[in-house]
Amino acid sequence: MDLPRICWVMLTHAVLLSVFSRPVTVTAGDIVHGDDSAPKKPGCENDFVLVKIQTWIDGIEDSEFVGVGARFGTTIVSKEKNANQTHLTLADPRDCCSRPKNKLAGDIVMVHRGNCKFTTKANVAQAAGASAVLIVNNQKELYKMVCDPDETDLNIHIPAVMLPQDAGASLEKMLMNSSSVSVQLYSPRRPLVDIAEVFLWLMAVGTILCASFWSAWSAREAAIEQDKLLKDASDELLNVKGGGASGVVNINTTSAVLFVLIASCFLVILYKLMSFWFVELLVVLFCIGGVEGLQTCLVALLSRWFKRTGESFIKIPFFGAVSYLTLAVSPFCIGFAVVWAVFRNASIAWIGQDILGIALIMTVLQIVHVPNLKVGTVLLSCAFLYDIFWVFVSKKLFKESVMIVVARGDRSGEDGIPMLLKIPRMFDPWGGYSIIGFGDILLPGLLIAFSLRYDWLAKKNLRAGYFLWEMLAYGLGLLITYLALNLMDGHGQPALLYIVPFTLGTFLSLGKKRGDLKILWTRGEPERVCTHMQLESSEDLNAEN
């Protein structure tokens, strides 16, 4: 393997170390504060829902903000047509801990958090005649407003909504600068399943499917080429063991463990250094990997029709021998990545990101191989623990889920890091994207690609092999991930928590049942009989006779 390709593989490994799950992102920020210590009780039993606050300034529609409904108070209507447009007033005093000095007859009152309980503010506003209360948080996040365990004064009949600090500042500025501000509160329901999740599932499964066939085809071509060389080789060459496909990197158990350890370090660096400029650096790295991936895929595809151009090489300093076909497609790949980087905030930029990401994943699965089931088990087991730790356990150490924060890019001022596939949620009134991290495709893909290489070398048909069952296991594991995501009310789920037991468990159990486990665990490929050696042995026996 030439130096540039080795460097690129190392870069790709660094880029793909972020193995994160799919959170649902809301414009207003995450909802924080666990309420396990404040269970539902009469008068305080609402479900927490996101609330849209649409504003009008002097009768002209203006900005829209997002808040979260309180555990107490009346429920908020779900349909926009049923929501009333109501005048907004700023409380005086601002904390609304005592009776307001201004009239609130039927108005929605905006108050500041602090100095008294949430329920006290709501009761005071209700007694003054307000139709709803908007409580502005003293932080940028949304906060779940619950009742204290010993509270009894919960006869609240107006809606209460928490707003993030920046939304409150914007509304207060509107009130100071305008003669009349009106708002409309409603909480549209999310669909149980969005069509985007179906397409994302097909995209992930399709990527692994194509990459596996590409990897298996290359391995079979390499095996056929090796057999030809052995058939025509001299006696000295017969004793040389073939090194496998050209340009392939085989992972061992040590590198599998190191991969996950380095991944943890890389994730912490992302978490600590996450900023606008750091995300810009990641975009550059993603573009470099995407260009190489897209170029490799296009060359492999076009070489079927332009074989002569693909086999003609020119020597370029540092890059070594480069085919004329590679030179021909490189400008297009570079231009594609540059256009995506420049316009990546456009509404359709996700298409370019997905094309670059899929090409990158397929190229890595073509270059990086799991040589046997032992290495695959170590790699996926470590990744399984890694995913659980950084999604769930990290909350205990960092007060928030490190992986989800990094995936969303909460501290970068952007929509998150680019190393993921995403599709806009088409029928979700809250918008956003359904996303999946590269690692949730790449790591299981390494094992699935290995299964197809083994099937082809062992000349197993689809049903008798392992690939079909591995693909079904992956698809089912990913499907259960999305089901769990919806059941958990959109909270990010570690996909490998569900995918690894399905894929690895299926492979191990089938291998044991069929008696192939020892070969799969150690050699990773069936024993091949050298026909040339058999022919020589037959000739020697005939000569003796």
Coordinates of C-alpha atoms in Angstrom, one line a residue:
M1 CA 0.0 0.0 0.0
D2 CA 1.5 3.4 -1.0
L3 CA 2.1 6.1 1.6
P4 CA -0.8 8.5 0.7
R5 CA -3.3 5.6 0.9
I6 CA -1.9 4.6 4.4
C7 CA -2.1 8.2 5.5
W8 CA -5.7 8.5 4.2
V9 CA -6.7 5.3 6.0
M10 CA -5.3 6.7 9.3
L11 CA -7.2 9.9 8.7
T12 CA -10.4 8.0 7.9
H13 CA -10.0 6.1 11.2
A14 CA -9.7 9.3 13.1
V15 CA -12.7 10.8 11.4
L16 CA -14.9 7.7 11.9
L17 CA -14.1 7.3 15.6
S18 CA -17.2 9.2 16.6
V19 CA -19.7 6.3 16.9
F20 CA -22.8 8.2 18.0
S21 CA -26.6 7.5 18.0
R22 CA -29.4 9.5 16.5
P23 CA -30.8 12.2 18.7
V24 CA -33.8 14.4 17.8
T25 CA -32.6 18.1 17.7
V26 CA -34.9 20.9 18.6
T27 CA -34.1 24.5 17.7
A28 CA -34.7 25.8 21.2
G29 CA -32.2 23.4 22.8
D30 CA -32.3 20.3 24.8
I31 CA -34.8 19.6 27.6
V32 CA -32.8 19.1 30.7
H33 CA -33.5 18.1 34.4
G34 CA -34.6 14.6 35.3
D35 CA -37.9 14.5 37.1
D36 CA -37.8 11.0 38.6
S37 CA -37.9 12.6 42.1
A38 CA -41.2 14.4 41.3
P39 CA -43.7 11.8 40.0
K40 CA -47.1 12.7 38.7
K41 CA -49.9 13.4 41.1
P42 CA -53.4 15.1 40.9
G43 CA -53.0 18.6 39.6
C44 CA -49.5 17.9 38.4
E45 CA -49.7 15.1 35.9
N46 CA -49.2 16.6 32.4
D47 CA -46.8 15.0 30.0
F48 CA -43.9 17.2 29.0
V49 CA -44.5 18.5 25.5
L50 CA -42.7 21.0 23.2
V51 CA -44.7 24.1 22.6
K52 CA -44.6 26.4 19.6
I53 CA -44.9 30.2 20.4
Q54 CA -45.7 32.1 17.2
T55 CA -45.4 35.9 17.5
W56 CA -47.1 38.8 15.8
I57 CA -45.8 42.4 16.0
D58 CA -48.5 45.0 15.3
G59 CA -50.5 42.3 13.5
I60 CA -47.6 41.1 11.3
E61 CA -46.4 37.6 11.7
D62 CA -42.9 37.4 13.1
S63 CA -40.6 34.9 14.8
E64 CA -41.4 31.5 16.2
F65 CA -39.9 30.2 19.4
V66 CA -40.0 26.8 21.1
G67 CA -40.8 26.1 24.8
V68 CA -41.8 23.1 27.0
G69 CA -45.1 22.7 28.8
A70 CA -45.1 22.3 32.6
R71 CA -46.3 19.3 34.5
F72 CA -49.0 21.4 36.0
G73 CA -51.7 23.7 34.5
T74 CA -54.1 23.0 31.6
T75 CA -52.9 21.1 28.5
I76 CA -52.0 23.1 25.4
V77 CA -54.0 22.6 22.2
S78 CA -52.3 20.5 19.5
K79 CA -53.7 22.1 16.3
E80 CA -52.7 25.6 15.2
K81 CA -56.2 26.4 14.0
N82 CA -57.6 25.8 17.6
A83 CA -55.0 28.2 19.2
N84 CA -56.0 31.7 20.0
Q85 CA -53.9 34.7 19.1
T86 CA -53.5 36.5 22.5
H87 CA -51.8 39.8 23.6
L88 CA -48.5 39.3 25.4
T89 CA -47.6 41.4 28.5
L90 CA -44.4 41.6 30.6
A91 CA -45.1 41.0 34.3
D92 CA -44.4 43.8 36.8
P93 CA -42.7 42.8 39.0
R94 CA -40.8 40.6 36.5
D95 CA -40.6 37.5 38.8
C96 CA -44.4 37.5 39.3
C97 CA -44.0 36.2 42.9
S98 CA -46.4 38.9 44.0
R99 CA -49.6 40.3 42.5
P100 CA -48.7 42.2 39.3
K101 CA -49.2 46.0 39.2
N102 CA -50.4 45.9 35.6
K103 CA -53.7 44.6 34.3
L104 CA -53.6 41.1 32.8
A105 CA -57.2 40.6 31.7
G106 CA -57.0 37.7 29.3
D107 CA -53.4 38.4 28.4
I108 CA -50.5 35.9 28.3
V109 CA -47.9 37.1 30.8
M110 CA -44.2 36.6 30.5
V111 CA -42.2 36.3 33.8
H112 CA -38.7 35.6 34.8
R113 CA -37.6 32.5 36.6
G114 CA -36.4 32.7 40.3
N115 CA -37.4 34.0 43.8
C116 CA -40.4 31.6 44.1
K117 CA -41.8 28.3 42.9
F118 CA -43.0 27.8 39.4
T119 CA -46.5 27.0 40.8
T120 CA -46.5 30.2 42.8
K121 CA -45.9 32.2 39.6
A122 CA -48.7 30.4 37.8
N123 CA -51.1 30.9 40.7
V124 CA -50.3 34.6 40.9
A125 CA -50.7 35.0 37.2
Q126 CA -54.0 33.1 37.2
A127 CA -55.3 35.2 40.1
A128 CA -54.5 38.4 38.2
G129 CA -56.5 37.2 35.2
A130 CA -53.8 36.0 32.8
S131 CA -54.8 33.3 30.2
A132 CA -51.3 31.7 30.2
V133 CA -47.9 32.2 31.7
L134 CA -44.5 32.1 29.9
I135 CA -41.6 31.6 32.3
V136 CA -38.2 32.6 31.0
N137 CA -35.3 30.3 32.1
N138 CA -32.0 31.8 33.3
Q139 CA -30.1 29.5 31.0
K140 CA -30.2 28.7 27.3
E141 CA -31.6 25.2 27.8
L142 CA -35.2 24.3 28.4
Y143 CA -36.1 23.1 31.9
K144 CA -38.9 20.7 32.9
M145 CA -41.2 22.5 35.4
V146 CA -42.4 20.0 38.0
C147 CA -44.2 20.3 41.4
D148 CA -42.5 19.8 44.7
P149 CA -43.5 16.5 46.4
D150 CA -45.2 18.4 49.3
E151 CA -47.1 20.9 47.2
T152 CA -50.8 21.1 47.7
D153 CA -51.9 24.4 46.0
L154 CA -52.2 22.9 42.5
N155 CA -55.5 24.2 41.3
I156 CA -54.0 25.8 38.3
H157 CA -56.2 26.2 35.2
I158 CA -54.0 28.1 32.8
P159 CA -51.1 26.8 30.6
A160 CA -47.5 27.3 31.9
V161 CA -44.6 27.1 29.4
M162 CA -40.9 27.4 30.0
L163 CA -38.9 29.4 27.4
P164 CA -35.1 29.4 27.0
Q165 CA -33.2 32.5 28.0
D166 CA -32.4 33.7 24.4
A167 CA -36.1 33.3 23.3
G168 CA -37.2 35.3 26.4
A169 CA -34.7 38.1 25.6
S170 CA -36.0 38.3 22.0
L171 CA -39.6 38.5 23.2
E172 CA -38.7 41.1 25.8
K173 CA -37.0 43.2 23.1
M174 CA -40.1 43.0 20.9
L175 CA -42.3 44.2 23.8
M176 CA -39.9 47.2 24.5
N177 CA -39.8 48.2 20.8
S178 CA -43.3 47.6 19.6
S179 CA -46.8 48.8 20.4
S180 CA -48.4 45.4 20.4
V181 CA -47.1 41.8 20.5
S182 CA -49.4 38.8 20.2
V183 CA -48.5 35.2 20.6
Q184 CA -50.2 31.8 19.8
L185 CA -49.4 28.7 21.8
Y186 CA -49.9 25.2 20.4
S187 CA -48.1 21.8 20.6
P188 CA -48.3 19.8 17.4
R189 CA -47.9 16.1 17.9
R190 CA -45.0 14.3 16.3
P191 CA -45.9 11.3 14.0
L192 CA -45.1 8.0 15.5
V193 CA -42.9 7.1 12.5
D194 CA -41.6 9.5 10.0
I195 CA -40.9 8.4 6.4
A196 CA -37.3 9.8 6.8
E197 CA -36.6 6.9 9.2
V198 CA -37.6 4.4 6.6
F199 CA -35.3 6.0 4.0
L200 CA -32.5 6.2 6.5
W201 CA -32.9 2.5 7.3
L202 CA -32.8 1.6 3.6
M203 CA -29.7 3.9 3.2
A204 CA -27.8 2.1 6.0
V205 CA -28.7 -1.4 4.9
G206 CA -28.1 -0.6 1.2
T207 CA -24.7 0.9 2.0
I208 CA -23.6 -2.3 3.8
L209 CA -25.1 -4.5 1.1
C210 CA -23.2 -2.7 -1.8
A211 CA -19.9 -2.4 0.2
S212 CA -20.1 -6.1 1.2
F213 CA -20.5 -7.3 -2.4
W214 CA -17.7 -5.0 -3.6
S215 CA -15.4 -6.3 -0.8
A216 CA -16.3 -10.0 -1.5
W217 CA -15.9 -9.5 -5.3
S218 CA -12.4 -8.0 -4.8
A219 CA -11.4 -10.8 -2.4
R220 CA -12.6 -13.4 -4.9
E221 CA -10.7 -11.7 -7.7
A222 CA -7.6 -11.6 -5.6
A223 CA -8.0 -15.4 -4.8
I224 CA -8.4 -16.2 -8.5
E225 CA -5.3 -14.1 -9.3
Q226 CA -3.4 -15.9 -6.6
D227 CA -4.4 -19.3 -7.9
K228 CA -3.2 -18.3 -11.4
L229 CA 0.1 -17.2 -10.0
L230 CA 0.6 -20.4 -8.1
K231 CA -0.3 -22.4 -11.2
D232 CA 2.3 -20.7 -13.3
A233 CA 4.9 -20.2 -10.5
S234 CA 8.3 -21.8 -10.0
D235 CA 9.0 -24.2 -7.1
E236 CA 10.4 -21.3 -5.0
L237 CA 7.2 -19.2 -5.4
L238 CA 5.0 -22.1 -4.3
N239 CA 6.4 -21.8 -0.8
V240 CA 5.4 -18.1 -0.6
K241 CA 2.1 -17.5 1.1
G242 CA -0.2 -15.0 -0.6
G243 CA -0.7 -11.7 1.1
G244 CA -4.4 -11.3 0.1
A245 CA -5.9 -8.5 -1.9
S246 CA -3.6 -5.5 -2.7
G247 CA -4.1 -2.4 -0.6
V248 CA -6.1 -4.2 2.1
V249 CA -5.6 -3.4 5.8
N250 CA -6.4 -6.4 8.1
I251 CA -7.4 -5.4 11.7
N252 CA -6.0 -7.5 14.6
T253 CA -7.3 -7.8 18.1
T254 CA -4.8 -5.2 19.5
S255 CA -5.8 -2.6 16.9
A256 CA -9.5 -3.4 17.5
V257 CA -9.1 -2.6 21.2
L258 CA -6.9 0.5 20.4
F259 CA -9.5 1.6 17.9
V260 CA -12.1 2.0 20.7
L261 CA -9.7 3.5 23.2
I262 CA -8.6 6.1 20.7
A263 CA -12.2 6.7 19.8
S264 CA -12.9 7.6 23.4
C265 CA -10.0 10.1 23.5
F266 CA -11.1 11.6 20.2
L267 CA -14.7 11.9 21.5
V268 CA -13.6 13.7 24.6
I269 CA -11.4 16.1 22.5
L270 CA -14.4 16.8 20.4
Y271 CA -16.5 17.4 23.5
K272 CA -14.0 19.7 25.1
L273 CA -12.9 21.6 22.0
M274 CA -16.2 21.8 20.2
S275 CA -16.5 25.2 18.7
F276 CA -17.2 26.8 15.3
W277 CA -13.6 26.6 14.2
F278 CA -13.2 23.0 15.4
V279 CA -16.3 22.0 13.4
E280 CA -14.8 23.8 10.4
L281 CA -11.6 21.7 10.8
L282 CA -13.8 18.5 10.9
V283 CA -15.6 19.7 7.7
V284 CA -12.2 19.9 6.0
L285 CA -11.2 16.4 7.2
F286 CA -14.6 15.0 6.1
C287 CA -14.1 16.6 2.6
I288 CA -10.7 15.0 2.3
G289 CA -12.0 11.6 3.2
G290 CA -15.1 12.1 1.1
V291 CA -13.1 13.1 -2.0
E292 CA -10.9 10.0 -1.6
G293 CA -14.0 7.8 -1.1
L294 CA -16.0 9.2 -4.0
Q295 CA -13.0 9.0 -6.2
T296 CA -12.3 5.3 -5.3
C297 CA -16.0 4.4 -5.9
L298 CA -16.2 6.2 -9.2
V299 CA -12.9 4.7 -10.5
A300 CA -14.0 1.2 -9.5
L301 CA -17.3 1.7 -11.3
L302 CA -16.0 3.4 -14.5
S303 CA -13.1 1.0 -14.9
R304 CA -15.6 -1.5 -16.2
W305 CA -16.2 0.6 -19.3
F306 CA -12.8 2.4 -19.4
K307 CA -10.5 -0.5 -18.5
R308 CA -7.5 0.6 -20.6
T309 CA -7.6 4.1 -19.0
G310 CA -7.9 2.6 -15.6
E311 CA -4.8 0.4 -16.2
S312 CA -2.6 3.2 -17.6
F313 CA -0.6 4.9 -14.9
I314 CA 1.4 8.1 -14.6
K315 CA 3.9 8.7 -11.8
I316 CA 3.1 11.8 -9.6
P317 CA 5.4 13.0 -6.8
F318 CA 4.2 12.0 -3.3
F319 CA 1.1 10.2 -4.7
G320 CA 3.1 7.6 -6.7
A321 CA 1.6 5.8 -9.6
V322 CA -1.9 7.2 -10.4
S323 CA -4.2 6.0 -13.2
Y324 CA -5.4 8.3 -15.9
L325 CA -9.0 7.4 -14.9
T326 CA -8.3 8.6 -11.3
L327 CA -6.9 11.9 -12.7
A328 CA -10.0 12.3 -14.9
V329 CA -12.5 11.9 -12.0
S330 CA -10.5 13.8 -9.3
P331 CA -11.6 17.3 -10.4
F332 CA -15.2 16.3 -10.2
C333 CA -14.8 14.8 -6.8
I334 CA -12.9 17.8 -5.4
G335 CA -15.4 20.2 -6.9
F336 CA -18.3 18.2 -5.5
A337 CA -16.8 18.3 -2.0
V338 CA -16.0 22.0 -2.2
V339 CA -19.5 22.9 -3.4
W340 CA -21.0 20.9 -0.5
A341 CA -18.7 22.6 2.1
V342 CA -19.5 26.1 0.8
F343 CA -23.3 25.5 0.7
R344 CA -23.6 22.9 3.5
N345 CA -26.2 25.0 5.4
A346 CA -28.6 25.0 2.4
S347 CA -31.8 23.0 2.7
I348 CA -30.7 20.3 0.2
A349 CA -27.1 20.1 1.4
W350 CA -27.9 16.8 3.2
I351 CA -27.9 15.1 -0.2
G352 CA -24.3 16.0 -0.9
Q353 CA -23.3 15.0 2.7
D354 CA -24.9 11.6 2.3
I355 CA -23.2 11.0 -1.0
L356 CA -19.8 11.8 0.4
G357 CA -20.5 9.8 3.5
I358 CA -21.7 6.7 1.8
A359 CA -18.8 6.8 -0.6
L360 CA -16.4 7.1 2.3
I361 CA -18.0 4.2 4.3
M362 CA -18.0 1.9 1.2
T363 CA -14.3 2.7 0.5
V364 CA -13.3 2.0 4.1
L365 CA -15.2 -1.3 4.1
Q366 CA -13.3 -2.1 0.9
I367 CA -9.9 -1.3 2.3
V368 CA -10.2 -2.3 6.0
H369 CA -11.0 -6.0 6.6
V370 CA -11.9 -8.1 9.6
P371 CA -9.7 -11.3 9.0
N372 CA -11.7 -13.6 11.3
L373 CA -14.6 -13.8 13.7
K374 CA -12.3 -13.4 16.7
V375 CA -11.2 -9.9 15.7
G376 CA -14.8 -9.1 14.7
T377 CA -16.1 -10.2 18.2
V378 CA -13.4 -8.1 20.0
L379 CA -14.1 -5.0 17.8
L380 CA -17.9 -5.1 18.1
S381 CA -17.8 -6.0 21.8
C382 CA -15.6 -3.0 22.6
A383 CA -17.8 -0.8 20.4
F384 CA -20.9 -2.1 22.2
L385 CA -19.4 -1.0 25.6
Y386 CA -18.1 2.2 24.1
D387 CA -21.6 3.2 22.8
I388 CA -23.3 2.5 26.1
F389 CA -20.7 4.3 28.1
W390 CA -20.6 7.6 26.1
V391 CA -24.4 7.8 25.7
F392 CA -25.6 6.8 29.2
V393 CA -22.7 6.5 31.7
S394 CA -21.1 9.7 30.6
K395 CA -24.1 11.6 32.0
K396 CA -22.8 10.7 35.5
L397 CA -19.4 12.1 34.9
F398 CA -20.1 15.1 32.6
K399 CA -23.7 16.0 33.6
E400 CA -24.8 15.4 30.0
S401 CA -24.5 12.7 27.3
V402 CA -21.1 13.4 25.7
M403 CA -21.9 11.5 22.5
I404 CA -25.3 13.2 21.9
V405 CA -23.8 16.7 22.6
V406 CA -21.0 16.0 20.1
A407 CA -23.4 14.6 17.5
R408 CA -25.7 17.7 17.7
G409 CA -22.8 20.2 17.9
D410 CA -24.5 22.0 20.8
R411 CA -21.5 24.1 21.5
S412 CA -20.4 24.8 18.0
G413 CA -23.2 27.1 16.8
E414 CA -23.8 24.8 13.9
D415 CA -26.0 21.8 13.2
G416 CA -23.4 19.2 14.4
I417 CA -20.4 17.5 13.0
P418 CA -20.6 16.1 9.4
M419 CA -19.7 12.5 10.0
L420 CA -23.2 11.2 9.8
L421 CA -25.9 10.4 7.3
K422 CA -29.1 12.4 7.7
I423 CA -32.5 12.9 6.0
P424 CA -35.0 15.7 6.9
R425 CA -38.0 14.6 8.8
M426 CA -40.6 15.1 6.1
F427 CA -43.9 15.0 8.0
D428 CA -42.7 16.2 11.4
P429 CA -44.2 19.6 12.3
W430 CA -41.1 20.2 14.4
G431 CA -38.7 19.6 11.5
G432 CA -35.2 18.4 12.2
Y433 CA -33.3 15.4 10.8
S434 CA -33.2 11.7 11.3
I435 CA -29.5 10.9 11.6
I436 CA -27.2 7.9 12.0
G437 CA -23.6 7.9 12.8
F438 CA -21.0 6.4 10.5
G439 CA -19.9 4.0 13.2
D440 CA -23.4 2.4 13.4
I441 CA -22.9 1.4 9.7
L442 CA -19.2 0.9 9.5
L443 CA -18.5 -1.3 12.5
P444 CA -21.3 -3.9 11.8
G445 CA -20.5 -3.5 8.1
L446 CA -16.9 -4.9 8.7
L447 CA -18.4 -8.1 10.2
I448 CA -21.1 -8.4 7.5
A449 CA -18.6 -7.9 4.7
F450 CA -16.4 -10.6 6.3
S451 CA -19.4 -13.0 6.2
L452 CA -19.9 -12.5 2.5
R453 CA -16.2 -12.9 1.7
Y454 CA -16.3 -16.2 3.6
D455 CA -19.4 -17.4 1.9
W456 CA -18.0 -16.8 -1.6
L457 CA -14.6 -18.4 -0.8
A458 CA -16.4 -21.4 0.8
K459 CA -18.8 -21.5 -2.3
K460 CA -21.8 -21.4 0.0
N461 CA -25.2 -20.5 -1.5
L462 CA -27.2 -17.7 0.0
R463 CA -29.3 -19.8 2.4
A464 CA -26.4 -22.0 3.5
G465 CA -24.1 -19.1 4.1
Y466 CA -23.9 -16.4 6.7
F467 CA -24.3 -13.1 4.8
L468 CA -28.1 -13.3 4.3
W469 CA -28.7 -13.9 8.0
E470 CA -26.2 -11.2 9.0
M471 CA -28.0 -8.7 6.8
L472 CA -31.4 -9.6 8.3
A473 CA -29.9 -9.4 11.8
Y474 CA -28.5 -5.9 11.1
G475 CA -31.7 -4.7 9.6
L476 CA -33.8 -6.0 12.5
G477 CA -31.3 -4.5 15.0
L478 CA -31.5 -1.1 13.4
L479 CA -35.3 -1.3 13.2
I480 CA -35.5 -2.0 16.9
T481 CA -33.2 1.0 17.5
Y482 CA -35.8 3.2 15.8
L483 CA -38.6 1.6 17.8
A484 CA -36.7 2.2 21.0
L485 CA -36.0 5.8 20.0
N486 CA -39.7 6.5 19.5
L487 CA -40.7 4.7 22.7
M488 CA -38.1 6.8 24.6
D489 CA -39.7 10.0 23.3
G490 CA -36.9 11.0 21.0
H491 CA -34.0 10.6 23.4
G492 CA -30.8 9.5 21.7
Q493 CA -30.3 5.8 21.6
P494 CA -26.9 3.9 21.2
A495 CA -27.7 2.0 18.0
L496 CA -24.9 -0.6 18.7
L497 CA -26.7 -1.5 21.9
Y498 CA -29.3 -3.3 19.7
I499 CA -27.3 -4.0 16.5
V500 CA -24.3 -5.8 18.1
P501 CA -26.2 -8.5 19.9
F502 CA -28.2 -9.3 16.8
T503 CA -25.3 -9.4 14.3
L504 CA -22.7 -10.9 16.5
G505 CA -25.1 -13.3 18.2
T506 CA -26.4 -14.6 14.9
F507 CA -22.9 -15.2 13.5
L508 CA -21.7 -17.0 16.6
S509 CA -24.8 -19.2 17.0
L510 CA -24.9 -20.1 13.3
G511 CA -21.2 -20.9 13.2
K512 CA -21.5 -23.2 16.2
K513 CA -24.6 -24.9 14.9
R514 CA -23.0 -25.6 11.5
G515 CA -19.6 -26.6 12.8
D516 CA -17.7 -23.7 11.2
L517 CA -17.0 -21.8 14.3
K518 CA -13.4 -22.9 14.7
I519 CA -12.4 -22.0 11.2
L520 CA -14.4 -18.7 11.4
W521 CA -12.7 -17.9 14.7
T522 CA -9.1 -18.6 13.7
R523 CA -8.5 -18.7 9.9
G524 CA -11.4 -16.7 8.8
E525 CA -11.5 -18.4 5.4
P526 CA -12.0 -22.0 4.2
E527 CA -8.9 -24.1 3.4
R528 CA -8.2 -24.0 -0.3
V529 CA -6.6 -27.0 -2.0
C530 CA -3.9 -26.0 -4.5
T531 CA -4.8 -27.8 -7.7
H532 CA -1.2 -27.3 -9.0
M533 CA 0.2 -29.2 -6.0
Q534 CA -2.3 -32.0 -6.5
L535 CA -1.4 -32.2 -10.2
E536 CA 2.4 -32.5 -9.4
S537 CA 1.7 -35.2 -6.8
S538 CA -0.3 -37.2 -9.3
E539 CA 2.5 -36.9 -11.9
D540 CA 5.0 -38.0 -9.4
L541 CA 2.9 -41.1 -8.5
N542 CA 2.5 -41.9 -12.2
A543 CA 6.2 -41.6 -12.7
E544 CA 6.9 -44.0 -9.8
N545 CA 4.5 -46.6 -11.2

